[in-house]
Every structure is written in structure tokens, then in C-alpha cells.
Amino acid sequence: MERRQDTILGAVFAALGIFAAVKAAEYSGATGLYPMILGLVMAALGALVAGKAWLRDRNNARPLTEHTGRAALTVVLGAVYIALVPLLGFYTASALAVVFLPAALGFRQPVYLALAALIFTLVVWAVFSVLLEKPLPDEFWMAD
């Protein structure tokens, strides 16, 4: 069962990654480069999961998740994050997600959470605003 689950899941992610890369290749100019690369990486990692599962000898059944409550909490907080992006802006909502999701799941070192949020926000800003020259929408506190 485990082998089949991982093979199917890997194949699904590989197919989704290929689909995303093909769609992103249709974008005009360089706007599709970043999503195309992400799609190709997702396809490669999905193929890797499927390949490793196919070569594995074990075929034991396993539950979909060992912590159903944590998985559900992650989905709910992900939905809240998506709802907050248009209201607060990408950087603010993302920084809050980087802090609150691990804290909700039990990580209790606020200095590391704050540092992770700062580094994540700076990296995302550098990638989109500097490297790709595609700034994200203004934050709610910067809007006119």
C-alpha cells in the first residue's frame, strides 16, 4: 500500500508540475520563467518520489497523516493566509504566516520565528523586486 500511495502521489505531483510549466511557458516575455521553473522543480521532485517508491521493497499500509488535527489546523491557517493577502498585502500576511503557523503547531522559540519571518520576507522581496523586477502589490500600510 505504501509503495502504491507514494507512486501515485509522486506521479500526480509530476503531472501537475509539467502542466504548470507548460502553462507558464505560454506567458509572454519573461513573466513565465519563474512559474515555469517552479513547475519543473515540482515535476522533478514528484518523479523522484514516484521513482523511489517504485524501487522500494516495503509495501505496508500507513495512514494518510499521523496528526490529523495538525493537518487540519495547517489547512485552516493556509486558508486564513490566502484571505489575508489581499487585505494586508503579501509581505505582511506572509510574515504573519511564518510566525503563527509554526507557533500553532507547537514551536515555541519566538526569536527564531521572528528571525525566520524577517529572512523570508527579505528573500521574497529580493527575488521579486530586485531579481525579477516584479514588485508585489503595496502593503495595506503603504497604500494611498
Tab-separated table of C-alpha atoms in Angstrom:
chain	number	residue	atom	x	y	z
A	1	MET	CA	0.000	0.000	0.000
A	2	GLU	CA	2.758	2.472	0.947
A	3	ARG	CA	4.544	1.862	-2.345
A	4	ARG	CA	1.375	2.435	-4.360
A	5	GLN	CA	0.444	5.584	-2.387
A	6	ASP	CA	3.842	7.185	-2.923
A	7	THR	CA	3.983	6.174	-6.581
A	8	ILE	CA	0.568	7.680	-7.288
A	9	LEU	CA	1.218	10.831	-5.251
A	10	GLY	CA	4.598	11.349	-6.930
A	11	ALA	CA	3.064	10.866	-10.358
A	12	VAL	CA	0.272	13.350	-9.570
A	13	PHE	CA	2.781	15.998	-8.457
A	14	ALA	CA	4.940	15.311	-11.522
A	15	ALA	CA	1.917	15.751	-13.798
A	16	LEU	CA	0.831	18.952	-12.021
A	17	GLY	CA	4.368	20.314	-12.293
A	18	ILE	CA	4.544	19.563	-16.012
A	19	PHE	CA	1.109	21.131	-16.538
A	20	ALA	CA	2.194	24.271	-14.626
A	21	ALA	CA	5.450	24.510	-16.593
A	22	VAL	CA	3.656	24.158	-19.935
A	23	LYS	CA	1.082	26.808	-18.971
A	24	ALA	CA	3.808	29.154	-17.708
A	25	ALA	CA	5.727	28.734	-20.984
A	26	GLU	CA	2.724	30.290	-22.744
A	27	TYR	CA	3.140	33.576	-20.802
A	28	SER	CA	4.509	36.482	-22.773
A	29	GLY	CA	8.121	37.532	-22.314
A	30	ALA	CA	9.983	36.577	-19.171
A	31	THR	CA	6.900	36.615	-16.923
A	32	GLY	CA	6.543	32.840	-17.168
A	33	LEU	CA	10.147	31.978	-16.324
A	34	TYR	CA	9.736	31.813	-12.551
A	35	PRO	CA	6.487	29.779	-12.548
A	36	MET	CA	7.903	27.524	-15.267
A	37	ILE	CA	10.980	26.772	-13.156
A	38	LEU	CA	8.773	26.086	-10.130
A	39	GLY	CA	6.647	23.725	-12.223
A	40	LEU	CA	9.720	21.881	-13.482
A	41	VAL	CA	11.112	21.558	-9.946
A	42	MET	CA	7.754	20.239	-8.741
A	43	ALA	CA	7.679	17.740	-11.630
A	44	ALA	CA	11.215	16.573	-10.884
A	45	LEU	CA	10.522	16.127	-7.165
A	46	GLY	CA	7.270	14.275	-7.924
A	47	ALA	CA	9.125	11.966	-10.310
A	48	LEU	CA	11.775	11.405	-7.635
A	49	VAL	CA	9.139	10.418	-5.056
A	50	ALA	CA	7.448	8.078	-7.543
A	51	GLY	CA	10.766	6.558	-8.605
A	52	LYS	CA	11.956	5.953	-5.048
A	53	ALA	CA	8.608	4.379	-4.168
A	54	TRP	CA	8.737	2.123	-7.206
A	55	LEU	CA	12.197	0.859	-6.219
A	56	ARG	CA	11.267	0.342	-2.557
A	57	ASP	CA	10.615	-3.181	-1.287
A	58	ARG	CA	8.192	-2.257	1.505
A	59	ASN	CA	4.537	-2.276	0.764
A	60	ASN	CA	2.978	-1.599	4.179
A	61	ALA	CA	-0.237	0.325	4.702
A	62	ARG	CA	0.064	3.636	6.524
A	63	PRO	CA	-2.357	6.370	7.496
A	64	LEU	CA	-2.618	9.475	5.366
A	65	THR	CA	-1.463	11.570	8.325
A	66	GLU	CA	-0.248	10.791	11.812
A	67	HIS	CA	-1.551	14.082	13.220
A	68	THR	CA	-4.957	14.760	11.710
A	69	GLY	CA	-5.578	17.739	13.995
A	70	ARG	CA	-2.333	19.414	12.973
A	71	ALA	CA	-3.022	18.750	9.302
A	72	ALA	CA	-6.486	20.300	9.618
A	73	LEU	CA	-5.072	23.294	11.509
A	74	THR	CA	-2.496	23.813	8.754
A	75	VAL	CA	-5.221	23.790	6.079
A	76	VAL	CA	-7.344	26.268	8.053
A	77	LEU	CA	-4.397	28.604	8.664
A	78	GLY	CA	-3.469	28.325	4.982
A	79	ALA	CA	-6.972	29.466	4.053
A	80	VAL	CA	-6.735	32.355	6.528
A	81	TYR	CA	-3.381	33.315	4.992
A	82	ILE	CA	-4.866	33.358	1.480
A	83	ALA	CA	-7.746	35.520	2.732
A	84	LEU	CA	-5.333	37.946	4.425
A	85	VAL	CA	-3.068	38.537	1.409
A	86	PRO	CA	-5.472	40.912	-0.400
A	87	LEU	CA	-6.308	42.703	2.867
A	88	LEU	CA	-2.834	43.112	4.384
A	89	GLY	CA	-0.530	42.647	1.426
A	90	PHE	CA	1.729	39.727	0.525
A	91	TYR	CA	4.686	40.588	2.760
A	92	THR	CA	2.684	41.283	5.919
A	93	ALA	CA	0.429	38.227	5.515
A	94	SER	CA	3.425	36.007	4.713
A	95	ALA	CA	5.435	37.227	7.692
A	96	LEU	CA	2.445	36.568	9.949
A	97	ALA	CA	2.054	33.072	8.463
A	98	VAL	CA	5.747	32.304	9.013
A	99	VAL	CA	5.338	33.279	12.668
A	100	PHE	CA	1.893	31.893	13.510
A	101	LEU	CA	1.810	28.552	11.683
A	102	PRO	CA	4.843	27.043	13.464
A	103	ALA	CA	3.662	28.560	16.760
A	104	ALA	CA	0.214	26.997	16.304
A	105	LEU	CA	1.876	23.643	15.631
A	106	GLY	CA	3.914	23.812	18.829
A	107	PHE	CA	7.183	25.592	18.000
A	108	ARG	CA	7.904	27.796	20.997
A	109	GLN	CA	11.004	29.864	20.217
A	110	PRO	CA	9.795	33.373	19.333
A	111	VAL	CA	13.258	34.707	18.490
A	112	TYR	CA	13.681	32.060	15.786
A	113	LEU	CA	10.161	32.671	14.496
A	114	ALA	CA	10.785	36.413	14.205
A	115	LEU	CA	14.146	35.814	12.538
A	116	ALA	CA	12.591	33.330	10.085
A	117	ALA	CA	9.845	35.833	9.210
A	118	LEU	CA	12.390	38.597	8.633
A	119	ILE	CA	14.665	36.431	6.473
A	120	PHE	CA	11.730	35.020	4.488
A	121	THR	CA	10.336	38.495	3.825
A	122	LEU	CA	13.741	39.818	2.735
A	123	VAL	CA	14.363	36.859	0.422
A	124	VAL	CA	10.920	37.169	-1.196
A	125	TRP	CA	11.427	40.917	-1.623
A	126	ALA	CA	14.886	40.367	-3.163
A	127	VAL	CA	13.608	37.706	-5.569
A	128	PHE	CA	10.538	39.584	-6.789
A	129	SER	CA	11.563	43.240	-6.526
A	130	VAL	CA	15.282	43.036	-7.293
A	131	LEU	CA	15.986	39.850	-9.246
A	132	LEU	CA	12.754	39.522	-11.253
A	133	GLU	CA	11.894	43.248	-11.122
A	134	LYS	CA	8.254	42.316	-10.454
A	135	PRO	CA	7.246	44.101	-7.244
A	136	LEU	CA	4.279	42.698	-5.394
A	137	PRO	CA	1.278	44.916	-4.564
A	138	ASP	CA	1.697	47.553	-1.862
A	139	GLU	CA	1.064	46.653	1.733
A	140	PHE	CA	-2.060	47.964	3.454
A	141	TRP	CA	0.008	50.423	5.497
A	142	MET	CA	1.710	51.783	2.344
A	143	ALA	CA	-1.423	52.288	0.215
A	144	ASP	CA	-2.530	55.814	-0.563
